[in-house]
PDB file of C-alpha atoms in Angstrom:
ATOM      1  CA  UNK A   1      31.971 -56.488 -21.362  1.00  0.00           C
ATOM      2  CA  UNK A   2      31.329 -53.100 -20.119  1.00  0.00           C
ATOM      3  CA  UNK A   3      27.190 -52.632 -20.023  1.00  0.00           C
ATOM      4  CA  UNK A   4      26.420 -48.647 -22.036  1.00  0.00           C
ATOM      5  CA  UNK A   5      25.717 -46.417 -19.151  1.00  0.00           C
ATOM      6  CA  UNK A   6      22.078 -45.172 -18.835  1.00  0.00           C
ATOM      7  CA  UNK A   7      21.103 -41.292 -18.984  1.00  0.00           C
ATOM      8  CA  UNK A   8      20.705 -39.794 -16.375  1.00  0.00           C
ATOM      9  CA  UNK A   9      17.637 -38.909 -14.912  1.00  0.00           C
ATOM     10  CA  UNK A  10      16.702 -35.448 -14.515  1.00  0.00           C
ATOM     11  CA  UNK A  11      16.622 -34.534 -10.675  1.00  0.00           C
ATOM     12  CA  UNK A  12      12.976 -32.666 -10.032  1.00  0.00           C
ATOM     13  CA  UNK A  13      12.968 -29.688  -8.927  1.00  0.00           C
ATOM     14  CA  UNK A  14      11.338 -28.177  -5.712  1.00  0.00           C
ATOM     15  CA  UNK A  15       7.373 -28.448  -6.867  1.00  0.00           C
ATOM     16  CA  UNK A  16       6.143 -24.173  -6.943  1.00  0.00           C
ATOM     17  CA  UNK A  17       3.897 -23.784  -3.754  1.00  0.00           C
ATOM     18  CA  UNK A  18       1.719 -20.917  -3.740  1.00  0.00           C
ATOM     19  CA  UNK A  19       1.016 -19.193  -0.286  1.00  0.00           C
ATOM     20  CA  UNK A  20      -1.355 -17.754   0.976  1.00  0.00           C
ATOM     21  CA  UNK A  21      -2.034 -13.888   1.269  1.00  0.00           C
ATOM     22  CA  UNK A  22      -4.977 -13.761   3.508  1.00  0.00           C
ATOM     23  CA  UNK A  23      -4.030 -13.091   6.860  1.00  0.00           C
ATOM     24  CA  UNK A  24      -1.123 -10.447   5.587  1.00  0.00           C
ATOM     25  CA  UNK A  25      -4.051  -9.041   3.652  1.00  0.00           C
ATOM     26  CA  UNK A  26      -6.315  -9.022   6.663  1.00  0.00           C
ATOM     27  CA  UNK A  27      -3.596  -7.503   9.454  1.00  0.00           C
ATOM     28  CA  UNK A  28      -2.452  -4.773   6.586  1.00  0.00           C
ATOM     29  CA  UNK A  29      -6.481  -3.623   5.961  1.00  0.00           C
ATOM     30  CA  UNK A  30      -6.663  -3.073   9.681  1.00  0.00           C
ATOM     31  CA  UNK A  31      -3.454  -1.319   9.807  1.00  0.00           C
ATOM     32  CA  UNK A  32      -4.896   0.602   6.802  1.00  0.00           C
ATOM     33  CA  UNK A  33      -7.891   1.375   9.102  1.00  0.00           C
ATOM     34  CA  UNK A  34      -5.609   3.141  12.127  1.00  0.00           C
ATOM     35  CA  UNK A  35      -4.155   5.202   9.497  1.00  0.00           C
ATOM     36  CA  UNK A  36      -7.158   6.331   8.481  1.00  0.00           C
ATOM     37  CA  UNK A  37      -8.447   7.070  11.506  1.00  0.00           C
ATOM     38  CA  UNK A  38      -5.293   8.818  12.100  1.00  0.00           C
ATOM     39  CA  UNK A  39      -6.145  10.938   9.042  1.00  0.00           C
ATOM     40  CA  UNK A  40      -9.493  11.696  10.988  1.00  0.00           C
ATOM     41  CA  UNK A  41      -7.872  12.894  14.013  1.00  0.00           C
ATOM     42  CA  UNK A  42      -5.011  15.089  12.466  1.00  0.00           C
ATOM     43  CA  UNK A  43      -7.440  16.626   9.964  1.00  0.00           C
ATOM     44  CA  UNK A  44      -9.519  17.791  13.199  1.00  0.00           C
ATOM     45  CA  UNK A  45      -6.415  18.645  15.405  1.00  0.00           C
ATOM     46  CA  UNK A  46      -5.374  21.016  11.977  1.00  0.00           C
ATOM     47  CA  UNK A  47      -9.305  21.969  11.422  1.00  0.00           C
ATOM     48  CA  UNK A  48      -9.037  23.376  15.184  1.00  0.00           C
ATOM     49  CA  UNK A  49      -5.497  25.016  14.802  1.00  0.00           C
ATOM     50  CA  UNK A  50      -7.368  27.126  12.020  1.00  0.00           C
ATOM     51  CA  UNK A  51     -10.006  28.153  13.631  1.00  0.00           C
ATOM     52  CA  UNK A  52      -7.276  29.119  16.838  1.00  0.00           C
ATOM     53  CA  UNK A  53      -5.348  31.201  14.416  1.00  0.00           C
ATOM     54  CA  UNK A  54      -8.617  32.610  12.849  1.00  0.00           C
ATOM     55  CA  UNK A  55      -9.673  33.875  16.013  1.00  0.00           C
ATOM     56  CA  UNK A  56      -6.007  35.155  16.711  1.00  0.00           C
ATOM     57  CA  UNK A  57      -6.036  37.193  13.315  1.00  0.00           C
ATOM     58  CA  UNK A  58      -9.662  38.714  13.424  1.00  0.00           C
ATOM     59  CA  UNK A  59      -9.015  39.549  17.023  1.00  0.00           C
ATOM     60  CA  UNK A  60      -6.409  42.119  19.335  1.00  0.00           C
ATOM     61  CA  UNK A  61      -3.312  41.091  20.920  1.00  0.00           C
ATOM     62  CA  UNK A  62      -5.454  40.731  24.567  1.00  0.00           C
ATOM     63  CA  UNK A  63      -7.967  38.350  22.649  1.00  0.00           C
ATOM     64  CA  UNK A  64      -5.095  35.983  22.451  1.00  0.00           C
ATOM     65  CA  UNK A  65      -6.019  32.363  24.473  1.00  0.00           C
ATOM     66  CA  UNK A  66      -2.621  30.505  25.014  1.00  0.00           C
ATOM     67  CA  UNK A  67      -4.196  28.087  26.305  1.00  0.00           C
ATOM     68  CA  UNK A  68      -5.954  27.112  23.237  1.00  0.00           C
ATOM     69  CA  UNK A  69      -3.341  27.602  20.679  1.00  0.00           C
ATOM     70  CA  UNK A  70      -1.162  25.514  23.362  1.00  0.00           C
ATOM     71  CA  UNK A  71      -3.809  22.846  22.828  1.00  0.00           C
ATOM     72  CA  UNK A  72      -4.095  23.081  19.079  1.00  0.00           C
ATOM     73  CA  UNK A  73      -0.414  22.664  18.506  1.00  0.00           C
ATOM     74  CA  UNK A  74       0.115  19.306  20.888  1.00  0.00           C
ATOM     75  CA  UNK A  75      -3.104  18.083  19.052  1.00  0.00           C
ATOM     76  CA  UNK A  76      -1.639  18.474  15.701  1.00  0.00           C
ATOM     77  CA  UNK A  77       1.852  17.183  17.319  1.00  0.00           C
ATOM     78  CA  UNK A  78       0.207  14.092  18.865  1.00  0.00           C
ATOM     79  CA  UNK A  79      -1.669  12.929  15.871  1.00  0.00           C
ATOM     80  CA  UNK A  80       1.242  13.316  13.653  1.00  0.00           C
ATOM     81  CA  UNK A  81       3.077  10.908  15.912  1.00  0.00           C
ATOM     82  CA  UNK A  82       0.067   8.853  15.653  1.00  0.00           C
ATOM     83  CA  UNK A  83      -0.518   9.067  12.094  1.00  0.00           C
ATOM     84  CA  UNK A  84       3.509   8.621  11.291  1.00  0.00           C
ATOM     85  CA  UNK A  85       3.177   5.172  13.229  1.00  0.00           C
ATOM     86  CA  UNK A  86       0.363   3.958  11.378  1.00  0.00           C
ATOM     87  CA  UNK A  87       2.546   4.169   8.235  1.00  0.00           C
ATOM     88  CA  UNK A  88       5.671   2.803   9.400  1.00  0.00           C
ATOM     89  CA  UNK A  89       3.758  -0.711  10.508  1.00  0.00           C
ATOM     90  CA  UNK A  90       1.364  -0.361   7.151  1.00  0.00           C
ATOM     91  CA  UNK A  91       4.477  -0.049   4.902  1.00  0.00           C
ATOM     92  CA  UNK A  92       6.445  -2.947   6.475  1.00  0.00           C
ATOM     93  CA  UNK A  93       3.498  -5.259   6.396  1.00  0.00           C
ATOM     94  CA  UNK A  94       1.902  -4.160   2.761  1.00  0.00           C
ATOM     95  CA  UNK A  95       5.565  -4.667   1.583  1.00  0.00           C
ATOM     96  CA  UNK A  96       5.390  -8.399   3.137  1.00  0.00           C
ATOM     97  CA  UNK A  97       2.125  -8.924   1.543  1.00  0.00           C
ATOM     98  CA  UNK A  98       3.251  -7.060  -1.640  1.00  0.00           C
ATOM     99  CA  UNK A  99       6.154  -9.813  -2.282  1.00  0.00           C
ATOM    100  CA  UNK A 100       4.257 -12.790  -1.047  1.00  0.00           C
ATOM    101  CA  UNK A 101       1.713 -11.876  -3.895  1.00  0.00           C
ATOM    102  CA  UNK A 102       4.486 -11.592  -6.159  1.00  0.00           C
ATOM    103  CA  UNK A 103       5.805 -15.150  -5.283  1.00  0.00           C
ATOM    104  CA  UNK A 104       2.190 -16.733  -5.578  1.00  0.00           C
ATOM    105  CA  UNK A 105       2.296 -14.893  -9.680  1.00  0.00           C
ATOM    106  CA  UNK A 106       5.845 -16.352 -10.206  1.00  0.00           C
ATOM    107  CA  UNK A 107       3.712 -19.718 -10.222  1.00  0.00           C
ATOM    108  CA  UNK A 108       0.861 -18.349 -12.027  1.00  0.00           C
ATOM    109  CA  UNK A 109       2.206 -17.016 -14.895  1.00  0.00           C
ATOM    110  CA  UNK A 110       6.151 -16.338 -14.491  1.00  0.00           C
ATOM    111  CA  UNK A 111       6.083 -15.478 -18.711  1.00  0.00           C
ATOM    112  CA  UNK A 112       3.862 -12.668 -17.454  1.00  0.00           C
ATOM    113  CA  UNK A 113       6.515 -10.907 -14.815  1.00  0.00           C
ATOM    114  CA  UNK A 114       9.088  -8.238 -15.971  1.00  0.00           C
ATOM    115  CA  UNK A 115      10.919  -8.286 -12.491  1.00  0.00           C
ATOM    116  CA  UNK A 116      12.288 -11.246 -10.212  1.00  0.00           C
ATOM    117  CA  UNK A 117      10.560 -11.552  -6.810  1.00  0.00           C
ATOM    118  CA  UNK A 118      12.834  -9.596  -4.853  1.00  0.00           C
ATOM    119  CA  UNK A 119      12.335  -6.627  -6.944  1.00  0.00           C
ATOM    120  CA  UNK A 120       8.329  -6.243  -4.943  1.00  0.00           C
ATOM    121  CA  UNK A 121      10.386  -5.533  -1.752  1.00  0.00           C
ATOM    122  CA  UNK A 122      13.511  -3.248  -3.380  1.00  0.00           C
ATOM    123  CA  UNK A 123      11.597  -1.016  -5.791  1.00  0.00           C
ATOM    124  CA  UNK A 124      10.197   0.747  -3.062  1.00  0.00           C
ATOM    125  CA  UNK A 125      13.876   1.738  -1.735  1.00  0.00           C
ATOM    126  CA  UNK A 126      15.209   3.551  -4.765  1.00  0.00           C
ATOM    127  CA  UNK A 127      14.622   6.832  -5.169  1.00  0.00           C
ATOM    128  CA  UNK A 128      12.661   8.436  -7.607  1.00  0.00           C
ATOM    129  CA  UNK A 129      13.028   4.775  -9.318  1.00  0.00           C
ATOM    130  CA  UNK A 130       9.692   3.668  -6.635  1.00  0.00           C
ATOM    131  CA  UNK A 131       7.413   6.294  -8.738  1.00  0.00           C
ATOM    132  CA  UNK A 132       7.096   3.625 -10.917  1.00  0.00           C
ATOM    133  CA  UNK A 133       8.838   0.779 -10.377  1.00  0.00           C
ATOM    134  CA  UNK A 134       6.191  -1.305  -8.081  1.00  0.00           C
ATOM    135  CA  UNK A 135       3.532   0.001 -10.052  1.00  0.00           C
ATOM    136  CA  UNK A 136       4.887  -1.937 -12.998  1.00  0.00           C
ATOM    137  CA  UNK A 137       4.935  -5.088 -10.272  1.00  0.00           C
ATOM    138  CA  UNK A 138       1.765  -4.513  -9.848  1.00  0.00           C
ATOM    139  CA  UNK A 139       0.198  -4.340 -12.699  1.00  0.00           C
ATOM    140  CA  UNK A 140       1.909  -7.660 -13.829  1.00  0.00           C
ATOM    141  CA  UNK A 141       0.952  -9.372 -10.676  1.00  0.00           C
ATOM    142  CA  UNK A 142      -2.605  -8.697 -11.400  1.00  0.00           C
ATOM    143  CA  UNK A 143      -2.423 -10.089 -14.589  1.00  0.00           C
ATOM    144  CA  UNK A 144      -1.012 -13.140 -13.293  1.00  0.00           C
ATOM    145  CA  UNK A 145      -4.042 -13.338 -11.199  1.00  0.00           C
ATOM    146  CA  UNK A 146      -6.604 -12.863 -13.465  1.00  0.00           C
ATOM    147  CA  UNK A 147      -8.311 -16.342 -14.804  1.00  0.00           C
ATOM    148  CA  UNK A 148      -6.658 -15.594 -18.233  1.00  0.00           C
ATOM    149  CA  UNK A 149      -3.224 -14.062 -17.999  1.00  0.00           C
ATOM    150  CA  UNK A 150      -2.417 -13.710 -21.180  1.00  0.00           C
ATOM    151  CA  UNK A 151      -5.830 -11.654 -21.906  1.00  0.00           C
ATOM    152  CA  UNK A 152      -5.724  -8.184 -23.790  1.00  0.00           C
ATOM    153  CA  UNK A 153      -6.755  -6.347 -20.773  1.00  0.00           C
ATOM    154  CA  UNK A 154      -5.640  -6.450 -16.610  1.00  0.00           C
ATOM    155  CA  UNK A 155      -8.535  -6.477 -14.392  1.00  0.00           C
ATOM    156  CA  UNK A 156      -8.306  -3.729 -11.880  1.00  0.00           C
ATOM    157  CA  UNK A 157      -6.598  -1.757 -13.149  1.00  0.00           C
ATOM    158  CA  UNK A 158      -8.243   1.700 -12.791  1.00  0.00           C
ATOM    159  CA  UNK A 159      -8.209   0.582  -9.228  1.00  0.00           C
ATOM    160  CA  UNK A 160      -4.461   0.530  -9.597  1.00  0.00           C
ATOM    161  CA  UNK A 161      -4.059   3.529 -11.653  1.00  0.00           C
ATOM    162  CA  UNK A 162      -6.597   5.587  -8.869  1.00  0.00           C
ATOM    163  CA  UNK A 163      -4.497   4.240  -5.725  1.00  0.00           C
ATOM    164  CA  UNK A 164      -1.231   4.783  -6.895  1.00  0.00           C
ATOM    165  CA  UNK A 165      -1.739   8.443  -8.427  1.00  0.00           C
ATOM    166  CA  UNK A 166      -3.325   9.591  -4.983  1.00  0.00           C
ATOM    167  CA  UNK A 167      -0.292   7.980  -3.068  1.00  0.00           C
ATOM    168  CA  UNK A 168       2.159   9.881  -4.704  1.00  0.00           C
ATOM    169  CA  UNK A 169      -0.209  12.798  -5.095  1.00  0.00           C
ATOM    170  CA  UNK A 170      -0.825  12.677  -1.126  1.00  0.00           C
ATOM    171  CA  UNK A 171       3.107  12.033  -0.354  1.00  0.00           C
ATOM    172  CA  UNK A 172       3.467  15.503  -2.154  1.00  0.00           C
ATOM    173  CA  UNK A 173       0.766  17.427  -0.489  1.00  0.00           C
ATOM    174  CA  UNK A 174       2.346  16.078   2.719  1.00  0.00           C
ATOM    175  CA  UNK A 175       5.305  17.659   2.156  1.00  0.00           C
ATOM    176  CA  UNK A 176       4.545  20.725   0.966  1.00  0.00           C
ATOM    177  CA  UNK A 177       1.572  21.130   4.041  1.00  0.00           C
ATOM    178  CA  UNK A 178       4.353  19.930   6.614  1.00  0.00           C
ATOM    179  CA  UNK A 179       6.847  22.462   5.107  1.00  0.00           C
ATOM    180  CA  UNK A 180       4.777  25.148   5.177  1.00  0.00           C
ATOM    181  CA  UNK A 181       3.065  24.460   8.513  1.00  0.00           C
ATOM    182  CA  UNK A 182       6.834  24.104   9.847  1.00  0.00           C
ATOM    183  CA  UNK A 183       8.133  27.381   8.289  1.00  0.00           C
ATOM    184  CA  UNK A 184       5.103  29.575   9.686  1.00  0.00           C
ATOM    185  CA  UNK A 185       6.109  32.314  11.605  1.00  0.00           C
ATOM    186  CA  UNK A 186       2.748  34.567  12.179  1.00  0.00           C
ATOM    187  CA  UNK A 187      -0.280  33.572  12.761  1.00  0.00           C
ATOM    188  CA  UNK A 188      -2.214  34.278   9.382  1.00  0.00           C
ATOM    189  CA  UNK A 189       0.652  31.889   7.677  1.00  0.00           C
ATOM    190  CA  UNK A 190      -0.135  29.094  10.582  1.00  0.00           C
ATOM    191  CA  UNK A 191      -3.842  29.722   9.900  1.00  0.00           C
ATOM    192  CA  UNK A 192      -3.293  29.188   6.293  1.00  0.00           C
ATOM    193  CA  UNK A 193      -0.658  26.078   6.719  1.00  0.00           C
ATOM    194  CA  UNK A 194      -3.599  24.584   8.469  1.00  0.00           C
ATOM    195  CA  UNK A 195      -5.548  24.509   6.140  1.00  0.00           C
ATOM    196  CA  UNK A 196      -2.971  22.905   3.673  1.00  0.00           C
ATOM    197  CA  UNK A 197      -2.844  20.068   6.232  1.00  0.00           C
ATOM    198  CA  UNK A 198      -6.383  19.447   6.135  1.00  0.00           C
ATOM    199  CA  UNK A 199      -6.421  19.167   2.461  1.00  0.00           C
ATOM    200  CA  UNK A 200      -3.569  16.947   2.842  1.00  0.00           C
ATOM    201  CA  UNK A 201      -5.209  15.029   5.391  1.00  0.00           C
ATOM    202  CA  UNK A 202      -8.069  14.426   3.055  1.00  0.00           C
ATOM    203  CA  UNK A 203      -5.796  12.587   0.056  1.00  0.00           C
ATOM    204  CA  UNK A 204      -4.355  10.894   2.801  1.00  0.00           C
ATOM    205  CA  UNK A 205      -7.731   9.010   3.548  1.00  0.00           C
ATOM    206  CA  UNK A 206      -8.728   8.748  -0.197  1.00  0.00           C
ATOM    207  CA  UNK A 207      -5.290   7.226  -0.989  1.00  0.00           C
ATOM    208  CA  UNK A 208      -5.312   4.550   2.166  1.00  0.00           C
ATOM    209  CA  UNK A 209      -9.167   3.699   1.173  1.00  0.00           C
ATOM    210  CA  UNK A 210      -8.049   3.017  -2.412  1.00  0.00           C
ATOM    211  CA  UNK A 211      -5.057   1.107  -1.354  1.00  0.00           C
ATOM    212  CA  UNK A 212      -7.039  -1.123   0.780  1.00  0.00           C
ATOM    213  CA  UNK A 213      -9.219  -1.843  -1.766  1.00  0.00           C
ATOM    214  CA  UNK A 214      -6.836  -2.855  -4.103  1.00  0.00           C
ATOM    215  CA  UNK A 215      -5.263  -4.989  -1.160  1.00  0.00           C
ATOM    216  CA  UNK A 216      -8.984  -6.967  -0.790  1.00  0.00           C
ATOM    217  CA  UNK A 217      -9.294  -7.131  -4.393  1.00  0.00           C
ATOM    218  CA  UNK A 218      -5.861  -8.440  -5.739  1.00  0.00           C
ATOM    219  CA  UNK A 219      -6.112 -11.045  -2.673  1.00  0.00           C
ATOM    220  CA  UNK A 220      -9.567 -12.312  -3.672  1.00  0.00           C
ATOM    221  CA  UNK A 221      -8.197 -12.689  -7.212  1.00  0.00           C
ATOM    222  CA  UNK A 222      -5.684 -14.924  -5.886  1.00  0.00           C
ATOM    223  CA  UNK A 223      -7.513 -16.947  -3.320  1.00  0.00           C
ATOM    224  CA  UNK A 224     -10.585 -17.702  -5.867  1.00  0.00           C
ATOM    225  CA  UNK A 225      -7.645 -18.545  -8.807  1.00  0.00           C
ATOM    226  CA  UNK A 226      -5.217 -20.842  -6.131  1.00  0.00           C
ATOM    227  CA  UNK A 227      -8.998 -22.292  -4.592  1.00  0.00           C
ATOM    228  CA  UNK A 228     -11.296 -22.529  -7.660  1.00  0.00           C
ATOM    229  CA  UNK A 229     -13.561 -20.684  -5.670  1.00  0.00           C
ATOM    230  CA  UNK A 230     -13.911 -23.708  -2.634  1.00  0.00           C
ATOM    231  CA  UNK A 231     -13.396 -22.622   1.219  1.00  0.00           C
ATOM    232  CA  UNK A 232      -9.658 -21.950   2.059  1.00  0.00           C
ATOM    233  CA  UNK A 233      -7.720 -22.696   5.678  1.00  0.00           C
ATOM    234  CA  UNK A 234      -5.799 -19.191   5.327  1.00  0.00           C
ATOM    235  CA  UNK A 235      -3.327 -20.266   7.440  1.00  0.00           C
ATOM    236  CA  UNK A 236      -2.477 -23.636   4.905  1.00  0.00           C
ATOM    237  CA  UNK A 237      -0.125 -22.891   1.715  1.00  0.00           C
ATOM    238  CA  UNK A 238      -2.091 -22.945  -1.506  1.00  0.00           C
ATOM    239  CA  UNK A 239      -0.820 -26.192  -3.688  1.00  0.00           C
ATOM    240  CA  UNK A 240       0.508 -25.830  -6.908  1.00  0.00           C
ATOM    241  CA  UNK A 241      -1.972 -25.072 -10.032  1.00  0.00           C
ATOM    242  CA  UNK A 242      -3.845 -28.262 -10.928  1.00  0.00           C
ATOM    243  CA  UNK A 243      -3.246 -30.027  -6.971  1.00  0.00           C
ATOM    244  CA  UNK A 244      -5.303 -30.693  -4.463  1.00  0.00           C
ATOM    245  CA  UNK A 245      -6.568 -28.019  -2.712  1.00  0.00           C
ATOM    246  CA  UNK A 246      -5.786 -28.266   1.554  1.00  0.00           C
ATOM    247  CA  UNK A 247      -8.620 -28.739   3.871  1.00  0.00           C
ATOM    248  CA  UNK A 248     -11.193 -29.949   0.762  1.00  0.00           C
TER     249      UNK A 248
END
């Protein structure tokens, strides 16, 4: 007599694991920190250019020191070197960090995210489309983070809002300084394409100050919610919500 056969069991899926952000938070903050002193150095180097080219304008052809304008240009040339360094290794790590955050809010609150995972490391490769794109991401992943994720507001996000309109306003000063510092051909246009670095120079700081802020910030969030607020190994991967925590 042939025995009904028994349902089968559903197989389990891989438990969620959150990971930890901490030391990608900590190596992009000091990357953060070259670039900024990068900033420091290029303003000067364009700060000195000026006053070069001031000197070069207000003065005769025979009041004319090569020497220093010879100076001021590899100054400006060397710290843009610098400064374009700093931002390739910042990008590729905050990019890391910026999709391992992204994972951890998949098991926070995946009801909360408008884009899969892989969209944290893609929206910032499609033109025009990365205005706004991992701003959205981020603004989701913060609500993940928060205690209550389904509250009416996001926490930091005038943080968000401040970092993200000086990046792009910075990336367009940039530009336009660059352009116009490229295209000068006399020495009052150098003098005044200077100065449009300097400016430029000066978002540049304010933007990388506000973006490591909100790197500190949206990591604490998610440390205290993965933790409950008890000390964390930051090289151990966080358990799922509810587990034990590693190391306690």
């Amino acid at each position: 007599m042939a025995h009904p056969s028994m349902p089968a069991r559903p197989v389990p899926g891989p438990v969620p694991v959150l990971r930890s952000p901490l030391g990608l938070a900590h190596a992009v903050t000091a990357l953060l920190a070259v670039v900024i002193v990068a900033d420091v150095l290029h303003f000067g180097a364009a700060a000195y250019m000026r006053s070069v080219m001031g000197d070069v304008v207000s003065g005769g052809p025979g009041d004319v020191d090569m020497a220093a304008v010879d100076r001021a240009d590899t100054a400006i040339a060397s710290t843009s070197v610098l400064y374009l360094l700093g931002v390739l290794g910042t990008a590729t790590l905050f990019i890391i960090w910026f999709h391992r955050v992204r994972h951890n809010a998949e098991v926070f609150a995946p009801d909360t995210q408008r884009r899969t995972p892989g969209w944290a490391i893609g929206g910032w490769f499609i033109p025009f489309a990365n205005l706004w794109i991992p701003r959205g991401i981020a603004r989701d992943v913060l609500r993940a983070s928060q205690p209550d994720p389904y509250a009416s507001g996001v926490r930091h996000q005038g943080l968000l809002n401040a970092w993200w309109g000086m990046w792009i306003a910075s990336n367009v000063l940039d530009q336009f300084a660059s352009g116009r510092y490229d295209g000068a051909d006399d020495p009052q246009a150098v003098h005044d394409a200077a100065g449009w670095l300097m400016t430029g120079s000066v978002l540049d700081i304010a933007a990388a100050v506000l973006a490591l802020l909100f790197v500190r910030r949206l990591t604490a969030a998610q440390n205290d919610k993965a933790t409950a607020g008890r000390p964390f190994q930051p090289t151990a991967p966080y358990p799922a919500p509810g587990g034990p925590v590693p190391g306690v």
